[in-house]
CSV table of C-alpha atoms in Angstrom, one decimal:
chain,number,residue,atom,x,y,z
A,27,MET,CA,-41.9,-39.6,178.0
A,28,THR,CA,-38.3,-39.1,176.8
A,29,ASN,CA,-37.0,-39.1,173.2
A,30,LYS,CA,-35.5,-42.6,173.8
A,31,THR,CA,-38.8,-44.0,175.1
A,32,ASP,CA,-40.7,-42.4,172.2
A,33,GLN,CA,-38.3,-44.0,169.8
A,34,ILE,CA,-38.8,-47.4,171.4
A,35,TYR,CA,-42.6,-47.2,170.9
A,36,ILE,CA,-42.1,-45.8,167.3
A,37,THR,CA,-39.9,-48.7,166.4
A,38,LYS,CA,-42.4,-51.2,167.9
A,39,VAL,CA,-45.2,-49.6,165.8
A,40,ILE,CA,-43.1,-49.6,162.6
A,41,ASN,CA,-42.3,-53.3,163.2
A,42,GLY,CA,-46.0,-54.2,163.4
A,43,ASP,CA,-46.9,-53.7,167.1
A,44,THR,CA,-49.9,-51.4,166.5
A,45,ASN,CA,-50.8,-51.5,170.2
A,46,ALA,CA,-47.6,-49.6,171.0
A,47,PHE,CA,-49.1,-46.5,169.4
A,48,ALA,CA,-51.6,-46.3,172.2
A,49,SER,CA,-48.7,-45.4,174.6
A,50,LEU,CA,-47.8,-42.4,172.3
A,51,VAL,CA,-51.4,-41.4,172.1
A,52,ASP,CA,-51.7,-41.5,175.9
A,53,THR,CA,-48.6,-39.4,176.4
A,54,TYR,CA,-49.5,-36.7,173.9
A,55,LYS,CA,-53.3,-36.6,173.7
A,56,ASN,CA,-53.6,-33.6,176.1
A,57,MET,CA,-50.9,-31.6,174.2
A,58,VAL,CA,-52.6,-32.2,170.9
A,59,PHE,CA,-56.1,-31.5,172.2
A,60,SER,CA,-54.9,-28.3,174.0
A,61,LEU,CA,-53.4,-26.9,170.8
A,62,ALA,CA,-56.4,-27.8,168.7
A,63,PHE,CA,-58.8,-26.3,171.3
A,64,LYS,CA,-56.7,-23.1,171.5
A,65,MET,CA,-56.8,-22.7,167.8
A,66,THR,CA,-60.5,-23.6,167.2
A,67,LYS,CA,-62.1,-22.6,170.5
A,68,ASN,CA,-64.5,-25.5,169.9
A,69,ARG,CA,-64.3,-28.7,172.0
A,70,GLU,CA,-65.9,-31.0,169.3
A,71,GLU,CA,-63.6,-29.7,166.5
A,72,ALA,CA,-60.6,-30.1,168.8
A,73,GLU,CA,-61.5,-33.7,169.5
A,74,GLU,CA,-61.9,-34.3,165.7
A,75,ILE,CA,-58.6,-32.6,165.0
A,76,SER,CA,-56.9,-34.7,167.7
A,77,GLN,CA,-58.2,-37.9,166.1
A,78,ASP,CA,-57.1,-36.7,162.7
A,79,THR,CA,-53.7,-35.8,164.0
A,80,PHE,CA,-53.1,-39.2,165.5
A,81,ILE,CA,-54.3,-41.0,162.4
A,82,LYS,CA,-51.9,-38.9,160.2
A,83,ALA,CA,-49.1,-39.5,162.7
A,84,TYR,CA,-49.7,-43.2,162.6
A,85,LYS,CA,-49.9,-43.4,158.8
A,86,ASN,CA,-46.7,-41.3,158.5
A,87,LEU,CA,-44.7,-42.7,161.5
A,88,SER,CA,-42.1,-44.3,159.2
A,89,LYS,CA,-41.3,-40.8,157.8
A,90,PHE,CA,-40.3,-39.6,161.3
A,91,LYS,CA,-36.5,-39.4,161.1
A,92,GLY,CA,-35.8,-38.2,164.6
A,93,ASP,CA,-34.3,-34.9,163.5
A,94,SER,CA,-36.5,-33.2,166.0
A,95,LYS,CA,-38.3,-34.4,169.1
A,96,PHE,CA,-41.3,-36.6,168.4
A,97,SER,CA,-43.5,-34.2,170.3
A,98,THR,CA,-42.4,-31.4,168.0
A,99,TRP,CA,-43.2,-33.5,164.9
A,100,LEU,CA,-46.6,-34.4,166.4
A,101,TYR,CA,-47.2,-30.8,167.4
A,102,ARG,CA,-46.5,-29.8,163.8
A,103,ILE,CA,-49.1,-32.3,162.4
A,104,ALA,CA,-51.7,-31.0,165.0
A,105,TYR,CA,-50.9,-27.4,164.1
A,106,HIS,CA,-51.4,-27.9,160.3
A,107,THR,CA,-54.5,-30.1,160.9
A,108,SER,CA,-56.0,-27.3,163.0
A,109,LEU,CA,-55.1,-24.7,160.3
A,110,ASP,CA,-56.7,-26.9,157.6
A,111,ASN,CA,-59.8,-27.2,159.8
A,112,LEU,CA,-60.0,-23.4,160.3
A,113,LYS,CA,-59.6,-22.7,156.6
A,114,LYS,CA,-62.3,-25.3,155.8
A,115,ASN,CA,-64.7,-23.8,158.4
A,116,LYS,CA,-63.8,-20.1,157.9
A,117,ASN,CA,-67.0,-18.2,158.4
A,118,ASN,CA,-65.7,-15.2,160.1
A,119,ASN,CA,-63.0,-12.8,159.1
A,120,ASN,CA,-60.5,-12.2,161.8
A,121,SER,CA,-59.1,-9.0,160.4
A,122,PHE,CA,-57.9,-6.6,163.1
A,123,GLU,CA,-56.7,-3.0,162.8
A,124,ILE,CA,-54.1,-1.9,165.2
A,125,ASN,CA,-52.8,1.5,166.0
A,126,GLU,CA,-49.2,2.1,166.7
A,127,ILE,CA,-48.4,1.3,170.3
A,128,THR,CA,-45.7,3.3,172.0
A,129,PHE,CA,-43.3,1.9,174.5
A,130,ASN,CA,-45.0,4.0,177.2
A,131,GLN,CA,-48.4,2.6,176.4
A,132,ILE,CA,-47.1,-1.0,176.6
A,133,LYS,CA,-45.5,-0.2,180.0
A,134,ALA,CA,-48.6,1.4,181.3
A,135,THR,CA,-50.7,-1.6,180.3
A,136,GLU,CA,-48.2,-3.9,182.1
A,137,HIS,CA,-48.4,-1.8,185.2
A,138,ILE,CA,-52.2,-2.0,185.2
A,139,LEU,CA,-52.0,-5.8,184.8
A,140,GLU,CA,-49.6,-6.0,187.8
A,141,GLY,CA,-52.3,-4.4,189.9
A,142,ILE,CA,-54.9,-7.0,189.1
A,143,GLU,CA,-55.1,-10.1,191.2
A,144,ARG,CA,-53.3,-13.1,189.6
A,145,LYS,CA,-56.5,-15.1,189.1
A,146,GLU,CA,-58.3,-12.2,187.6
A,147,ARG,CA,-55.3,-11.4,185.4
A,148,ALA,CA,-55.1,-15.0,184.1
A,149,LYS,CA,-58.8,-15.0,183.3
A,150,MET,CA,-58.6,-11.6,181.6
A,151,MET,CA,-55.5,-12.7,179.5
A,152,GLU,CA,-57.4,-15.9,178.3
A,153,ILE,CA,-60.4,-13.7,177.2
A,154,CYS,CA,-58.0,-11.3,175.5
A,155,LEU,CA,-56.0,-14.1,173.8
A,156,HIS,CA,-59.2,-15.5,172.3
A,157,LYS,CA,-59.8,-12.1,170.6
A,158,LEU,CA,-56.5,-12.5,168.6
A,159,PRO,CA,-56.6,-14.0,165.1
A,160,ASP,CA,-56.1,-17.8,165.1
A,161,GLU,CA,-52.5,-17.9,163.9
A,162,GLU,CA,-51.3,-15.1,166.3
A,163,ARG,CA,-53.1,-16.6,169.3
A,164,THR,CA,-51.5,-20.0,168.5
A,165,ILE,CA,-48.0,-18.5,168.2
A,166,ILE,CA,-48.4,-16.6,171.5
A,167,TRP,CA,-49.7,-19.8,173.1
A,168,MET,CA,-46.8,-21.9,171.9
A,169,PHE,CA,-44.1,-19.4,172.9
A,170,TYR,CA,-45.4,-18.3,176.3
A,171,TYR,CA,-47.7,-21.0,177.6
A,172,ASP,CA,-46.2,-24.2,176.0
A,173,GLU,CA,-42.7,-22.6,176.3
A,174,LEU,CA,-41.6,-23.9,172.9
A,175,SER,CA,-38.4,-22.4,171.5
A,176,LEU,CA,-38.4,-20.3,168.4
A,177,LYS,CA,-36.7,-23.2,166.6
A,178,GLU,CA,-39.4,-25.6,167.7
A,179,ILE,CA,-42.1,-23.2,166.6
A,180,THR,CA,-40.5,-22.7,163.2
A,181,GLU,CA,-40.4,-26.5,162.7
A,182,ILE,CA,-44.1,-26.7,163.7
A,183,THR,CA,-45.3,-23.8,161.6
A,184,SER,CA,-42.9,-24.0,158.7
A,185,MET,CA,-42.2,-20.3,159.1
A,186,SER,CA,-38.8,-18.8,158.8
A,187,GLU,CA,-37.4,-17.6,162.1
A,188,ALA,CA,-37.4,-14.0,160.9
A,189,ASN,CA,-41.1,-14.3,159.9
A,190,LEU,CA,-41.9,-15.9,163.2
A,191,LYS,CA,-40.2,-13.1,165.1
A,192,VAL,CA,-42.2,-10.5,163.2
A,193,LYS,CA,-45.5,-12.3,163.7
A,194,LEU,CA,-44.8,-12.8,167.4
A,195,HIS,CA,-43.9,-9.1,167.8
A,196,ARG,CA,-47.2,-8.1,166.0
A,197,ALA,CA,-49.2,-10.6,168.0
A,198,ARG,CA,-47.8,-9.2,171.3
A,199,LYS,CA,-48.7,-5.6,170.2
A,200,LYS,CA,-52.2,-6.7,169.2
A,201,LEU,CA,-52.6,-8.5,172.5
A,202,LEU,CA,-51.5,-5.5,174.5
A,203,THR,CA,-54.1,-3.3,172.6
A,204,ILE,CA,-56.8,-5.8,173.3
A,205,VAL,CA,-55.8,-6.0,177.0
A,206,LYS,CA,-55.8,-2.2,177.2
A,207,GLU,CA,-59.3,-2.0,175.6
A,208,ASN,CA,-60.7,-4.7,177.9
A,209,VAL,CA,-59.4,-3.3,181.2
A,210,GLU,CA,-62.2,-1.4,182.9
A,211,PRO,CA,-61.6,2.4,182.7
A,212,GLU,CA,-62.1,2.7,186.5
A,213,MET,CA,-59.3,0.2,187.1
A,214,ILE,CA,-57.0,2.3,185.0
A,215,GLU,CA,-58.0,5.5,186.7
A,216,ASN,CA,-57.8,4.0,190.2
A,217,TYR,CA,-54.6,2.1,189.8
A,218,GLY,CA,-52.2,3.0,192.5
A,219,ARG,CA,-54.6,5.3,194.4
A,220,LYS,CA,-55.5,2.9,197.1
C-alpha cells in the first residue's frame, strides 16, 4: 500500500468509516506481528501485542500527521508496545558480557560463515540473533532484515541517531561473538581444507 492509499483509508476512518481501518490492518498485520514476535519470541504474546498495537493506532489515528510514512508510525507503536510487554513480563536478565573483538576476529567469523551453506547459515543466524538482548536483536532486525533506514529506526525507537549507531555497532559485535561461539570447532578447523 502506498502513502497516498494509506492516507485515503486514514481519512475515511477519521470521518467515521470504521470499516476502512480493516484495510490498514490487513496491509500491516504481518509487519506488526513479525516485529512483536522477534522481540518477544512468543507467538501468543506477539498476537496480543499486535491487537494492542492496532487498538492504539485506531484510537490515535487523528494524531497521525503524515510527517513520516504510516508504516513507520505504526511500527513505532508496535515497537513501544512490545517494549512495554517485555518490561512487564521481565523474568530473565539479558545481561551479556562481551570481550573486545578485533577486526581480524570479525573477518575470520565472516569467512567461516561464507563456508556454510546458505540455508544452514540462515538458521544459525536466527538462533544466534535470539541470543541477543531484546533491544539489540530488534535493532539488528529492523536494520538488516526489514531494511529500515537509520532515520526510520530513530523515529520508531525515539533514540538519537548517534545513540542508535552506537547500539547497532555494539549489537553487531555481540552477534559476531555469539556466532563465533556457536560455530562448531571442527567447522572452524576444517574451513578451507576440503
